[in-house]
Coordinates of C-alpha atoms in Angstrom, one line a residue:
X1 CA 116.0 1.5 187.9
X2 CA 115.8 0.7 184.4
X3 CA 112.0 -0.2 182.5
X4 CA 112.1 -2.9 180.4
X5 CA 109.0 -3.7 177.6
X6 CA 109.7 -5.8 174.6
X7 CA 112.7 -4.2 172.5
X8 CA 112.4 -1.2 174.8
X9 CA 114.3 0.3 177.5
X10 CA 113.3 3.4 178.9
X11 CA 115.5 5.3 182.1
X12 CA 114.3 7.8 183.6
X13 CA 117.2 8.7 185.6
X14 CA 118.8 9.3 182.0
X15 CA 116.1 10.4 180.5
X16 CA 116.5 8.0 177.8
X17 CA 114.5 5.5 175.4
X18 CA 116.4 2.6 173.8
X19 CA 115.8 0.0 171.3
X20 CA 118.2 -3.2 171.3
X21 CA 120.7 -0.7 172.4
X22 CA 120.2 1.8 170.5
X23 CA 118.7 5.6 171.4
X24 CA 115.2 6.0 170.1
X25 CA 114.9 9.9 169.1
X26 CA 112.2 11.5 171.2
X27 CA 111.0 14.9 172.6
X28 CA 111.1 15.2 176.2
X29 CA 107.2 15.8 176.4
X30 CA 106.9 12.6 174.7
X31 CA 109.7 10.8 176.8
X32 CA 108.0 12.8 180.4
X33 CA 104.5 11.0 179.0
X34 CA 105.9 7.5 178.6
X35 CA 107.4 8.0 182.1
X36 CA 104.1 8.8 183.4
X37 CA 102.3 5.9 181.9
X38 CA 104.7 3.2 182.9
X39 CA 105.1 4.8 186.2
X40 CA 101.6 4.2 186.6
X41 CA 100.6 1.5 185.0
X42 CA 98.8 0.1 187.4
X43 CA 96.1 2.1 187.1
X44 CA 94.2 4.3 184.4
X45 CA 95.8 8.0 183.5
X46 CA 93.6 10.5 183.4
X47 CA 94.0 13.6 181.2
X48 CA 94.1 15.7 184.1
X49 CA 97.1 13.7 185.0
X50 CA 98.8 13.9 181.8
X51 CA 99.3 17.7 181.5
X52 CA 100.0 18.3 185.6
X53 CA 102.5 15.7 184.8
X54 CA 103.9 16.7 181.3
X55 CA 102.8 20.4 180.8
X56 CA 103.0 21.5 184.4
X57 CA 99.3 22.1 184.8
X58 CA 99.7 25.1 182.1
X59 CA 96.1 24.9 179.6
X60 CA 96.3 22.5 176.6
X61 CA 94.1 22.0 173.8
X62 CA 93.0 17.9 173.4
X63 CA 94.6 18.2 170.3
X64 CA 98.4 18.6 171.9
X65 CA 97.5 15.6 174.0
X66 CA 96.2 13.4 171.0
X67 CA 99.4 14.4 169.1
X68 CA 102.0 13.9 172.1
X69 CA 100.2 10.4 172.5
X70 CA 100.6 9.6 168.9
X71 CA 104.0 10.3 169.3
X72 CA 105.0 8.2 171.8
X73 CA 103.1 5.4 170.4
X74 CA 105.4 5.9 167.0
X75 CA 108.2 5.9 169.7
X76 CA 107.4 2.3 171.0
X77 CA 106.4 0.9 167.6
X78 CA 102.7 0.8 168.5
X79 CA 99.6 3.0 166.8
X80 CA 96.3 3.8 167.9
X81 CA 94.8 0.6 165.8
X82 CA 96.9 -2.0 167.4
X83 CA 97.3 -0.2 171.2
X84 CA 99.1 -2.7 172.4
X85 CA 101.5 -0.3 174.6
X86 CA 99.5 2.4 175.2
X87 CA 95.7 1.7 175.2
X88 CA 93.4 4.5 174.9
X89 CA 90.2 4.4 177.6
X90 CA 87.3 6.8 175.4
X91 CA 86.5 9.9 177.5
X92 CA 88.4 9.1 180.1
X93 CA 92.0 9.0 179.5
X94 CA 95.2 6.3 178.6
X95 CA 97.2 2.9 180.6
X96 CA 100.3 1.2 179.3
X97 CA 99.3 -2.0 178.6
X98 CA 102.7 -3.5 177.8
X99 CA 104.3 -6.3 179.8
X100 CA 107.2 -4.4 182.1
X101 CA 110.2 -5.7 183.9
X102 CA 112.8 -3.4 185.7
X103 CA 116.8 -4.1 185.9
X104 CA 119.2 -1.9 188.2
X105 CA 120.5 0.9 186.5
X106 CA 124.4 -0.8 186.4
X107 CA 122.6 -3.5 184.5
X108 CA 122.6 -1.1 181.5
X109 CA 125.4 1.6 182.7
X110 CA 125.8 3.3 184.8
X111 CA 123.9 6.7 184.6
X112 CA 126.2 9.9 183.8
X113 CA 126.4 12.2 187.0
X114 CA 125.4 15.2 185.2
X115 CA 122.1 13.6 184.1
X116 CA 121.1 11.4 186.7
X117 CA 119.0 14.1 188.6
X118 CA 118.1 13.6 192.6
X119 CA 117.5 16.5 194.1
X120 CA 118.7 16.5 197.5
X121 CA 118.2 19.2 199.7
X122 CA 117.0 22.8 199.8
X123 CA 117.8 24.5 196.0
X124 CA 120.6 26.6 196.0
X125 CA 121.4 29.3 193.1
X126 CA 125.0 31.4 192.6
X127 CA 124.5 34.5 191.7
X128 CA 127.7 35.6 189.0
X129 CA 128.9 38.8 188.2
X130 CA 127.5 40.3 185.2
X131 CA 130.0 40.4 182.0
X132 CA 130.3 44.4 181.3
X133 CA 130.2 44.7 177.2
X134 CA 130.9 48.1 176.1
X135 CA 130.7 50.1 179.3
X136 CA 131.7 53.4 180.1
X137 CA 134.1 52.5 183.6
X138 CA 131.6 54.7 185.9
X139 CA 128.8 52.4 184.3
X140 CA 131.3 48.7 184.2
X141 CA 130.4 48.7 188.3
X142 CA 127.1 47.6 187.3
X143 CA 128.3 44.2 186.6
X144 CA 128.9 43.6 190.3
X145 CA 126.3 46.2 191.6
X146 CA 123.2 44.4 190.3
X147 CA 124.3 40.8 191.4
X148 CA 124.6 41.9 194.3
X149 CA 121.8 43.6 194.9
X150 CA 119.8 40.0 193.3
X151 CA 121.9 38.1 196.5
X152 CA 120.6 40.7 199.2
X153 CA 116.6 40.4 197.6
X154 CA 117.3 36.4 197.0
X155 CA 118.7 35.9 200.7
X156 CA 114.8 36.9 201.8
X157 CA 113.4 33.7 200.3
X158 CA 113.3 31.0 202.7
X159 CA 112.8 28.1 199.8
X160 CA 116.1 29.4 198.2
X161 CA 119.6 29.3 199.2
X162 CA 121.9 31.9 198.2
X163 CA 125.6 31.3 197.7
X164 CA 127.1 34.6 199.6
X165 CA 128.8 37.2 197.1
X166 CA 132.3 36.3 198.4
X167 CA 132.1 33.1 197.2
X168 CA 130.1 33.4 194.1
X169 CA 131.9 36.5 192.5
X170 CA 135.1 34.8 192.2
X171 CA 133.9 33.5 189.0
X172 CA 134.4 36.9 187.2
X173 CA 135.9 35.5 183.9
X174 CA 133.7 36.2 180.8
X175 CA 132.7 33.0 180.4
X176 CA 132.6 31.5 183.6
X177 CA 133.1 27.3 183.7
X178 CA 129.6 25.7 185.1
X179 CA 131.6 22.5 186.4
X180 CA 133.7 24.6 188.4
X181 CA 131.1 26.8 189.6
X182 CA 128.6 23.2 190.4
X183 CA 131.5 21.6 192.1
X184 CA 133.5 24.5 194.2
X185 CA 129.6 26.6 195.3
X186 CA 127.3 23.4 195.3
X187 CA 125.2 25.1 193.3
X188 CA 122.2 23.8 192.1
X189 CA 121.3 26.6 189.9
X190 CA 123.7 29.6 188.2
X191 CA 122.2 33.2 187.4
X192 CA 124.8 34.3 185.1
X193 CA 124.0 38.0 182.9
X194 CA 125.6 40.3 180.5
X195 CA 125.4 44.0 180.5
X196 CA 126.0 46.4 177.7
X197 CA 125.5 49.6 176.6
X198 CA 124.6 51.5 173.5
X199 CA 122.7 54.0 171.8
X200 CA 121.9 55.5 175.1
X201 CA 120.4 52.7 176.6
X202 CA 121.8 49.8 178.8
X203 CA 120.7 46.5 178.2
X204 CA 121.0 43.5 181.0
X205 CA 120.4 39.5 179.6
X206 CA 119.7 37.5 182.1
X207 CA 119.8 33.5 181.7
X208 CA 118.8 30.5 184.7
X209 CA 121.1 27.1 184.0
X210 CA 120.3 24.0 185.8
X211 CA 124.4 22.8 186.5
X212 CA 123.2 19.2 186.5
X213 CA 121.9 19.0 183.3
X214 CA 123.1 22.4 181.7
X215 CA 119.8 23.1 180.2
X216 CA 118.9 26.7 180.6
X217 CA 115.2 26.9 182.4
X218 CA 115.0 30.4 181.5
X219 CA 116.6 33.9 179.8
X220 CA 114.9 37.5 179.4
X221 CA 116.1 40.7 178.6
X222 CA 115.6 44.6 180.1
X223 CA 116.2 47.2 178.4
X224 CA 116.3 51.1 179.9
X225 CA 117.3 54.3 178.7
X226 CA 120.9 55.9 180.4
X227 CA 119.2 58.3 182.9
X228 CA 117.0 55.0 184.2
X229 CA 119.6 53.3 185.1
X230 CA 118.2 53.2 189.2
X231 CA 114.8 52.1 187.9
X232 CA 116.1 49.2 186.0
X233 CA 118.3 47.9 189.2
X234 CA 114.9 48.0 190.9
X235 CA 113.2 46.5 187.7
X236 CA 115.6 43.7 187.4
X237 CA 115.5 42.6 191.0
X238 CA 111.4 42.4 190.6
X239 CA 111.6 40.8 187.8
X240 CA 114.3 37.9 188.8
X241 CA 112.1 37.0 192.0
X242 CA 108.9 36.5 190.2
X243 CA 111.0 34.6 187.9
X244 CA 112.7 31.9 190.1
X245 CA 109.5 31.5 192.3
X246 CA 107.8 30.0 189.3
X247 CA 110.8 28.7 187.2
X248 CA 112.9 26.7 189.9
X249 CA 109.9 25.1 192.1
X250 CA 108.4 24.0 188.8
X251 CA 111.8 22.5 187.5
X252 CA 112.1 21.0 191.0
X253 CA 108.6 19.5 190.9
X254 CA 109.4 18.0 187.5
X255 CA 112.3 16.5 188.4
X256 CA 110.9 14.9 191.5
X257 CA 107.7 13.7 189.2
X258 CA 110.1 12.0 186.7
X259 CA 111.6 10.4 189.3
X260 CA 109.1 8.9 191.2
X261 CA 107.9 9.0 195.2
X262 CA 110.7 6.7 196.1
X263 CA 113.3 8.1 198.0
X264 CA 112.8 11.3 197.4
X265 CA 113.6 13.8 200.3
X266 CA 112.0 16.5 202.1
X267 CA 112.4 19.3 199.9
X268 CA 111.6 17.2 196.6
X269 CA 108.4 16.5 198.5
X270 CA 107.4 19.8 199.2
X271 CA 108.0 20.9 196.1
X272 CA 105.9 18.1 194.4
X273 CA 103.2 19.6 196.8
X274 CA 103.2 23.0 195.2
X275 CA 102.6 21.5 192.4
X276 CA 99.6 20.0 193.1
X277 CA 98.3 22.7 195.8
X278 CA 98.3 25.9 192.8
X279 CA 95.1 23.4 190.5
X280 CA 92.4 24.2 193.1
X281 CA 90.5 21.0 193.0
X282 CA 90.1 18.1 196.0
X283 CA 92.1 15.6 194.7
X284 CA 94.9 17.9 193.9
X285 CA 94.8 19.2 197.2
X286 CA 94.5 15.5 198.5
X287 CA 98.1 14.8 196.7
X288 CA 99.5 18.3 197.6
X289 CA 98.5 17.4 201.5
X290 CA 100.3 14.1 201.0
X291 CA 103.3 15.0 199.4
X292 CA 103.4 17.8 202.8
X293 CA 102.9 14.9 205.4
X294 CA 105.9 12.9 203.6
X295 CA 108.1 15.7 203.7
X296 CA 107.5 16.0 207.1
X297 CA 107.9 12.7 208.1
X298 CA 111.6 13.2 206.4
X299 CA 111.7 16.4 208.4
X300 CA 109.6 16.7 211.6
X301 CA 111.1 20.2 211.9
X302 CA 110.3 21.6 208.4
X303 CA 108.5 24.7 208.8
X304 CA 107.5 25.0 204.9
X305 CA 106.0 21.5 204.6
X306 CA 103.8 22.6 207.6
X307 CA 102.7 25.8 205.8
X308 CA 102.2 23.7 203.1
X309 CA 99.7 22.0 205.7
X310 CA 98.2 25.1 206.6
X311 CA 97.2 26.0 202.8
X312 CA 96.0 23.1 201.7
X313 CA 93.5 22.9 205.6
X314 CA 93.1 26.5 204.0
X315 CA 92.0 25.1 200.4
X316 CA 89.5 22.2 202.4
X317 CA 87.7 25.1 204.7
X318 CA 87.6 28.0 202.0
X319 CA 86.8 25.8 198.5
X320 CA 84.2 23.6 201.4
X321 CA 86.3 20.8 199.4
X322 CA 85.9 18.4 202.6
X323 CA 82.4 17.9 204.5
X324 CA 83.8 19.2 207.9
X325 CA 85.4 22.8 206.6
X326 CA 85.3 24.1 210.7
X327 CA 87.9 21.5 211.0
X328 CA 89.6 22.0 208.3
X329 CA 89.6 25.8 209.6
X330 CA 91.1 24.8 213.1
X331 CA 93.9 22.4 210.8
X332 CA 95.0 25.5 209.1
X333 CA 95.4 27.4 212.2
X334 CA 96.9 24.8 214.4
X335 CA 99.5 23.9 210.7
X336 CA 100.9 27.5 210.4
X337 CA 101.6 28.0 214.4
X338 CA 103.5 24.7 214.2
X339 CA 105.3 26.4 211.1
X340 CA 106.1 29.4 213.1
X341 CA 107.6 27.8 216.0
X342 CA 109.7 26.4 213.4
X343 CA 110.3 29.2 211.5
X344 CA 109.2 32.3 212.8
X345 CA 110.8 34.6 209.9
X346 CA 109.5 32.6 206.4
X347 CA 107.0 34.5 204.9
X348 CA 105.2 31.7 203.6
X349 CA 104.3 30.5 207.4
X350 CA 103.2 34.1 208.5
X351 CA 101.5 34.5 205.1
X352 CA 99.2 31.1 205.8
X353 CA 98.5 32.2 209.7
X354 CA 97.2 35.5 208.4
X355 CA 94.8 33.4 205.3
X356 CA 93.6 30.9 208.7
X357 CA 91.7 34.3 210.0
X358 CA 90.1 34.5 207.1
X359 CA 88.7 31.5 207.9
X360 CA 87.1 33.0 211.1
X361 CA 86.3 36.5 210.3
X362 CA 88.8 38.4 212.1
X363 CA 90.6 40.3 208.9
X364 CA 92.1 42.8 210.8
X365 CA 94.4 40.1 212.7
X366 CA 95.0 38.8 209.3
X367 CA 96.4 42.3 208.2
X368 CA 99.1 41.9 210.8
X369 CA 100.1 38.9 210.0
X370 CA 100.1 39.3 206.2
X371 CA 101.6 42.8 206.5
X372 CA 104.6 40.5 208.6
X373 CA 105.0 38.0 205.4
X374 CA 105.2 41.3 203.4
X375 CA 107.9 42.8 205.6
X376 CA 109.8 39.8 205.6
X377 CA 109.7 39.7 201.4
X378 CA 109.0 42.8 199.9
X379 CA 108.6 40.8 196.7
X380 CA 106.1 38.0 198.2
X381 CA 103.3 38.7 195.7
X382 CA 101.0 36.4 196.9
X383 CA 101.3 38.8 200.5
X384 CA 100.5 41.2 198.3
X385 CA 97.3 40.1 197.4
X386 CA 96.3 38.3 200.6
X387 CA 96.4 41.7 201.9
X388 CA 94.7 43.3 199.2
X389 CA 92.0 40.4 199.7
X390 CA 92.0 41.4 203.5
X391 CA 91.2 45.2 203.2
X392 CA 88.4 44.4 200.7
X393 CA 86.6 42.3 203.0
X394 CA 87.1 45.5 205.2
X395 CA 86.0 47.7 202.8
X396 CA 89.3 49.6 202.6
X397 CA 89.0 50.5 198.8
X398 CA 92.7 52.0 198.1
X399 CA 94.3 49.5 200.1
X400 CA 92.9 46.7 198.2
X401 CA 93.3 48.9 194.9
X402 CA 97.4 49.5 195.9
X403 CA 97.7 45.9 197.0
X404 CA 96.3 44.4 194.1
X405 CA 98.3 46.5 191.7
X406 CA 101.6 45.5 193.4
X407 CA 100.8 42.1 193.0
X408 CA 100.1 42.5 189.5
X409 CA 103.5 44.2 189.6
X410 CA 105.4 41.5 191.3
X411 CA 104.1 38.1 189.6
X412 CA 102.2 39.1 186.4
X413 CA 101.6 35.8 185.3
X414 CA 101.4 34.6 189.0
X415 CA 98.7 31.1 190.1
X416 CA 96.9 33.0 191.9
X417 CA 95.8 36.1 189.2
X418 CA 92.3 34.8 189.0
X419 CA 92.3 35.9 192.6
X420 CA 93.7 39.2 191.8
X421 CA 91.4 40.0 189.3
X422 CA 88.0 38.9 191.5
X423 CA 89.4 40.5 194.6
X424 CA 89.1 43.8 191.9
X425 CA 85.9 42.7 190.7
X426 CA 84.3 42.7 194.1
X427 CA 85.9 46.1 195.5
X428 CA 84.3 47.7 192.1
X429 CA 81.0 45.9 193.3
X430 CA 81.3 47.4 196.3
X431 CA 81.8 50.7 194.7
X432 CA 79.0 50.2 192.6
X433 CA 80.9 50.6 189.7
X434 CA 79.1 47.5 188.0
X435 CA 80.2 47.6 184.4
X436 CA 83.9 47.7 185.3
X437 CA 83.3 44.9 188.1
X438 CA 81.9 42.7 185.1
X439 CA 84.8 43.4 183.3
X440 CA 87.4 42.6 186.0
X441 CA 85.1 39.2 187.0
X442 CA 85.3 38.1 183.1
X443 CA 89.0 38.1 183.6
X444 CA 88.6 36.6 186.8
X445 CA 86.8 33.6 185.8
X446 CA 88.6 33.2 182.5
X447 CA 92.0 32.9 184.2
X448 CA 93.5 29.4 184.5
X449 CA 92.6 27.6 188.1
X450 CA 89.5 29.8 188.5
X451 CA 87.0 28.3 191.2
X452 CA 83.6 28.1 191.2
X453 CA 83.2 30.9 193.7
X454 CA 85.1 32.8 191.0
X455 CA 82.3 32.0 188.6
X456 CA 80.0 33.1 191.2
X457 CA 81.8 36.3 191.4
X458 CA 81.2 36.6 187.9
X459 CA 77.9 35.8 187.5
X460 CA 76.9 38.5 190.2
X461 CA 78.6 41.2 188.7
X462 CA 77.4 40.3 185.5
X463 CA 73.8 40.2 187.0
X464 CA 74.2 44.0 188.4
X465 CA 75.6 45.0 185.2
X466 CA 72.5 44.1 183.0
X467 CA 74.4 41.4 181.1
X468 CA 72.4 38.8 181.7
X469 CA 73.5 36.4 179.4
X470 CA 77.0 36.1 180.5
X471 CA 75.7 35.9 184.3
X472 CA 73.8 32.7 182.8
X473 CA 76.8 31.5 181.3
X474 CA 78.9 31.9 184.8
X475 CA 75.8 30.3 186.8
X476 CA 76.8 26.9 184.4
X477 CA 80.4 27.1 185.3
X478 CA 79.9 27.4 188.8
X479 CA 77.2 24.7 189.0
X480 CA 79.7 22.2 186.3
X481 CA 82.8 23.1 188.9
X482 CA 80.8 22.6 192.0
X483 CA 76.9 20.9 191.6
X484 CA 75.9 21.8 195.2
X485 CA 77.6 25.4 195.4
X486 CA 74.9 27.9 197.7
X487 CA 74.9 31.7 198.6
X488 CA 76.1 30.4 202.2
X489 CA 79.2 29.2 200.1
X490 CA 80.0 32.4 199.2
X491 CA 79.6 34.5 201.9
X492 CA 81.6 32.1 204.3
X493 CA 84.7 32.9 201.9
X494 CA 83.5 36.3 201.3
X495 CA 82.4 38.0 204.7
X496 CA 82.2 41.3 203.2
X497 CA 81.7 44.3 205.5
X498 CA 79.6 46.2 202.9
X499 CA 76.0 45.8 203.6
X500 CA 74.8 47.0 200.5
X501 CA 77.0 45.1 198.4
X502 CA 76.4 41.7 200.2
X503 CA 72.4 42.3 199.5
X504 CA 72.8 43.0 196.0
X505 CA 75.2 40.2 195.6
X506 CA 72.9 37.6 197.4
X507 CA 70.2 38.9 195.3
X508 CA 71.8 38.4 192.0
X509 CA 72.9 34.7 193.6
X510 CA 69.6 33.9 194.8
X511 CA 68.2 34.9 191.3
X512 CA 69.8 32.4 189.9
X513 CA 68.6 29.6 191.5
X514 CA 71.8 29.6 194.7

């Protein structure tokens, strides 16, 4: 379906802006904003909306939204005086006000199969051998070592699937044809690399292409001396998973967001739903929990989509985003045992049954079941830290300390690192190693997504460490992210084992006015 506004037409199966015919020049922030809009037009766009939609949710400054705005009004021939496309509503956010029709796609051509993008299906990724550059022949192996070590560690993932080594390595030429590779793997993704050697070190590029659209979602380099050659095998596998868990939902998300509810399958659902379930506030959960329930009315039996469930019952109970959070608590529960019966080997379903006994006290059952999702993915980060979470509320100190790090390790830059940093915070607390417990809560609390039990955290530690004018500071942004938040809050999500450290904490908590 084509959109139609006075001289315009705008496609967002092609991805493309027209005037009378002809291509109107635009960025594809500006082009994913116009999208939005029109999609929406029905109703007001808030800025919230705006940068989950067009920046993925990642922190920008008013100013980048002002100027993306200004740009797609220059786009449409319209300006911020006139508005008569895009109309500005002060402090609150944007509609499109222009008068739209829609024609079938035909109408205007048919789209081109490369760039008319429905995602259909679970996401599937070949994995190519490496090109050796300038290797020794005892070190040329590499090239087919690594890949297939990335299929063995990728094969784990339960969201992903993997073409198997015998099909994917028969595209061993240097530079290996995508279309061929797309149309003989069904591949959905390509992880191609090169590997190359000098001044005693080896060197591995790595580089994600979508095969629909050939744009390449993401490249890095690693780097290692000769003699660490095992470490960077081990490096490079770490690395890659962390990597396609962020990259290839997000790309999957977008894709499903440009193109609109309609239509769109199970998986395109669910991932649309992590999209909204990593920004921690009610509404989001609200769209995450619907975007679940539709890909489950696609797929009855689709054991992610109920752990998606699961997590966001989990969000309701823990965040007390809903006024009944014991139900929400007996949601989560009854969500990840339907997962499991599904799918009793996806970490993500054994990974939100262990979080639901959180929800009731019992840690140490938790343990099992998180120490499972961790079993099952020795890369899961997020089991990482869900352990790491568990053993604190035990009071284990170098558990949570090892888990945390791991974590870190896994998924540096992962949606959950404010938890990370506060699950830190509140072992030091528990140490009574104030100072550094401040430090760790700043960080906390500073990260993007952070809660207002987060801010709590931080304002406690804060407290204990004598800097009382950042704990004031913390008490605000706990109070501006959640006006009715209470001690009883805290301790429901926290139910700490440490006497001593729950007195202080509720002390520091009740000082300032919770």
């Amino acid at each position: 379906m084509t959109w139609v506004f006075g001289e315009f037409r705008l496609d967002p199966e092609q991805f493309q802006l027209s005037r009378s015919g002809e291509p109107v020049q635009a960025e594809p922030q500006v082009l994913s904003l116009l999208i939005h809009l029109i999609r929406h037009r029905n109703r007001m766009v808030t800025k919230e909306d705006l940068v989950d939609a067009v920046w993925g949710g990642r922190a920008v400054s008013d100013a980048s939204i002002s100027s993306r705005i200004r740009s797609a009004r220059q786009a449409v021939d319209d300006d911020g005086v006139r508005q008569a496309v895009i109309r500005t509503v002060h402090g609150c956010g944007f509609r499109f006000v222009a008068d739209v029709g829609s024609v079938p796609a035909s109408v205007v051509g048919a789209p081109d199969d490369r760039t008319a993008v429905h995602p259909v299906g679970r996401p599937s990724i070949a994995i190519l051998p490496f090109q050796p550059l300038g290797l020794s022949p005892d070190l040329a192996v590499l090239g087919e070592a690594i890949p297939h070590e990335i299929i063995e560690a990728l094969s784990r993932l339960r969201w992903l699937a993997v073409i198997a080594r015998g099909s994917s390595f028969r595209f061993h030429q240097p530079t290996p044809d995508l279309d061929a590779v797309a149309t003989a793997l069904a591949a959905r993704y390509v992880l191609s690399g090169i590997i190359e050697a000098q001044n005693r070190t080896v060197a591995v590029t790595l580089e994600l292409t979508d095969t629909n659209s050939r744009e390449v979602l993401w490249a890095d380099r690693l780097v290692a001396r000769l003699g660490e050659i095992d470490d960077l095998r081990a490096r490079i596998v770490v690395h890659l998973v962390s990597a396609l868990e962020m990259h290839i939902p997000f790309h999957e998300a977008q894709i499903a967001q440009l193109n609109g509810p309609e239509g769109l399958d199970a998986w395109a659902n669910y991932h649309l739903g992590l999209r909204h379930l990593y920004r921690f506030t009610a509404s989001n959960t609200a769209l995450a929990q619907a975007c679940f329930t539709r890909a489950i009315t696609a797929d009855p039996r689709f054991a992610r989509a109920h752990a998606g469930l699961s997590f966001t019952s989990f969000l309701d109970a823990f965040l007390r985003q809903g006024p009944d959070p014991a139900g929400a608590a007996r949601a989560s529960r009854r969500h990840a045992e339907r997962s499991l019966e599904l799918d009793a080997l996806d970490p993500f379903a054994n990974f939100t049954m262990g979080r639901s006994y959180w929800l009731t006290n019992q840690p140490e059952v938790a343990a099992d079941w998180l120490a499972r999702a961790t079993t099952l993915n020795p890369n899961y980060a997020q089991g990482f830290y869900a352990s790491a979470f568990t053993a604190m509320i035990a009071g284990d100190a170098p558990a949570t300390m090892a888990g945390l790090d791991t974590s870190l390790h896994l998924s540096p830059l992962d949606p959950l690192l404010y938890g990370v940093h506060g699950v830190r915070a509140q072992i030091l607390l528990q140490q009574e190693d104030y100072q550094a417990a401040a430090d760790w809560a700043d960080r906390a609390a500073t990260a993007p997504r952070a809660h207002y039990l987060i801010a709590m955290i931080a304002l406690a530690a804060n407290g204990l460490a004598g800097r009382d004018n950042q704990a004031t500071r913390w008490r605000h942004e706990a109070l501006r992210l959640k006006p009715d938040a209470t001690a009883n809050d805290f301790f429901a999500a926290f139910p700490t084992r440490d006497a001593l450290s729950r007195k202080k904490i509720a002390a520091e908590l009740s000082r300032n006015g919770f």
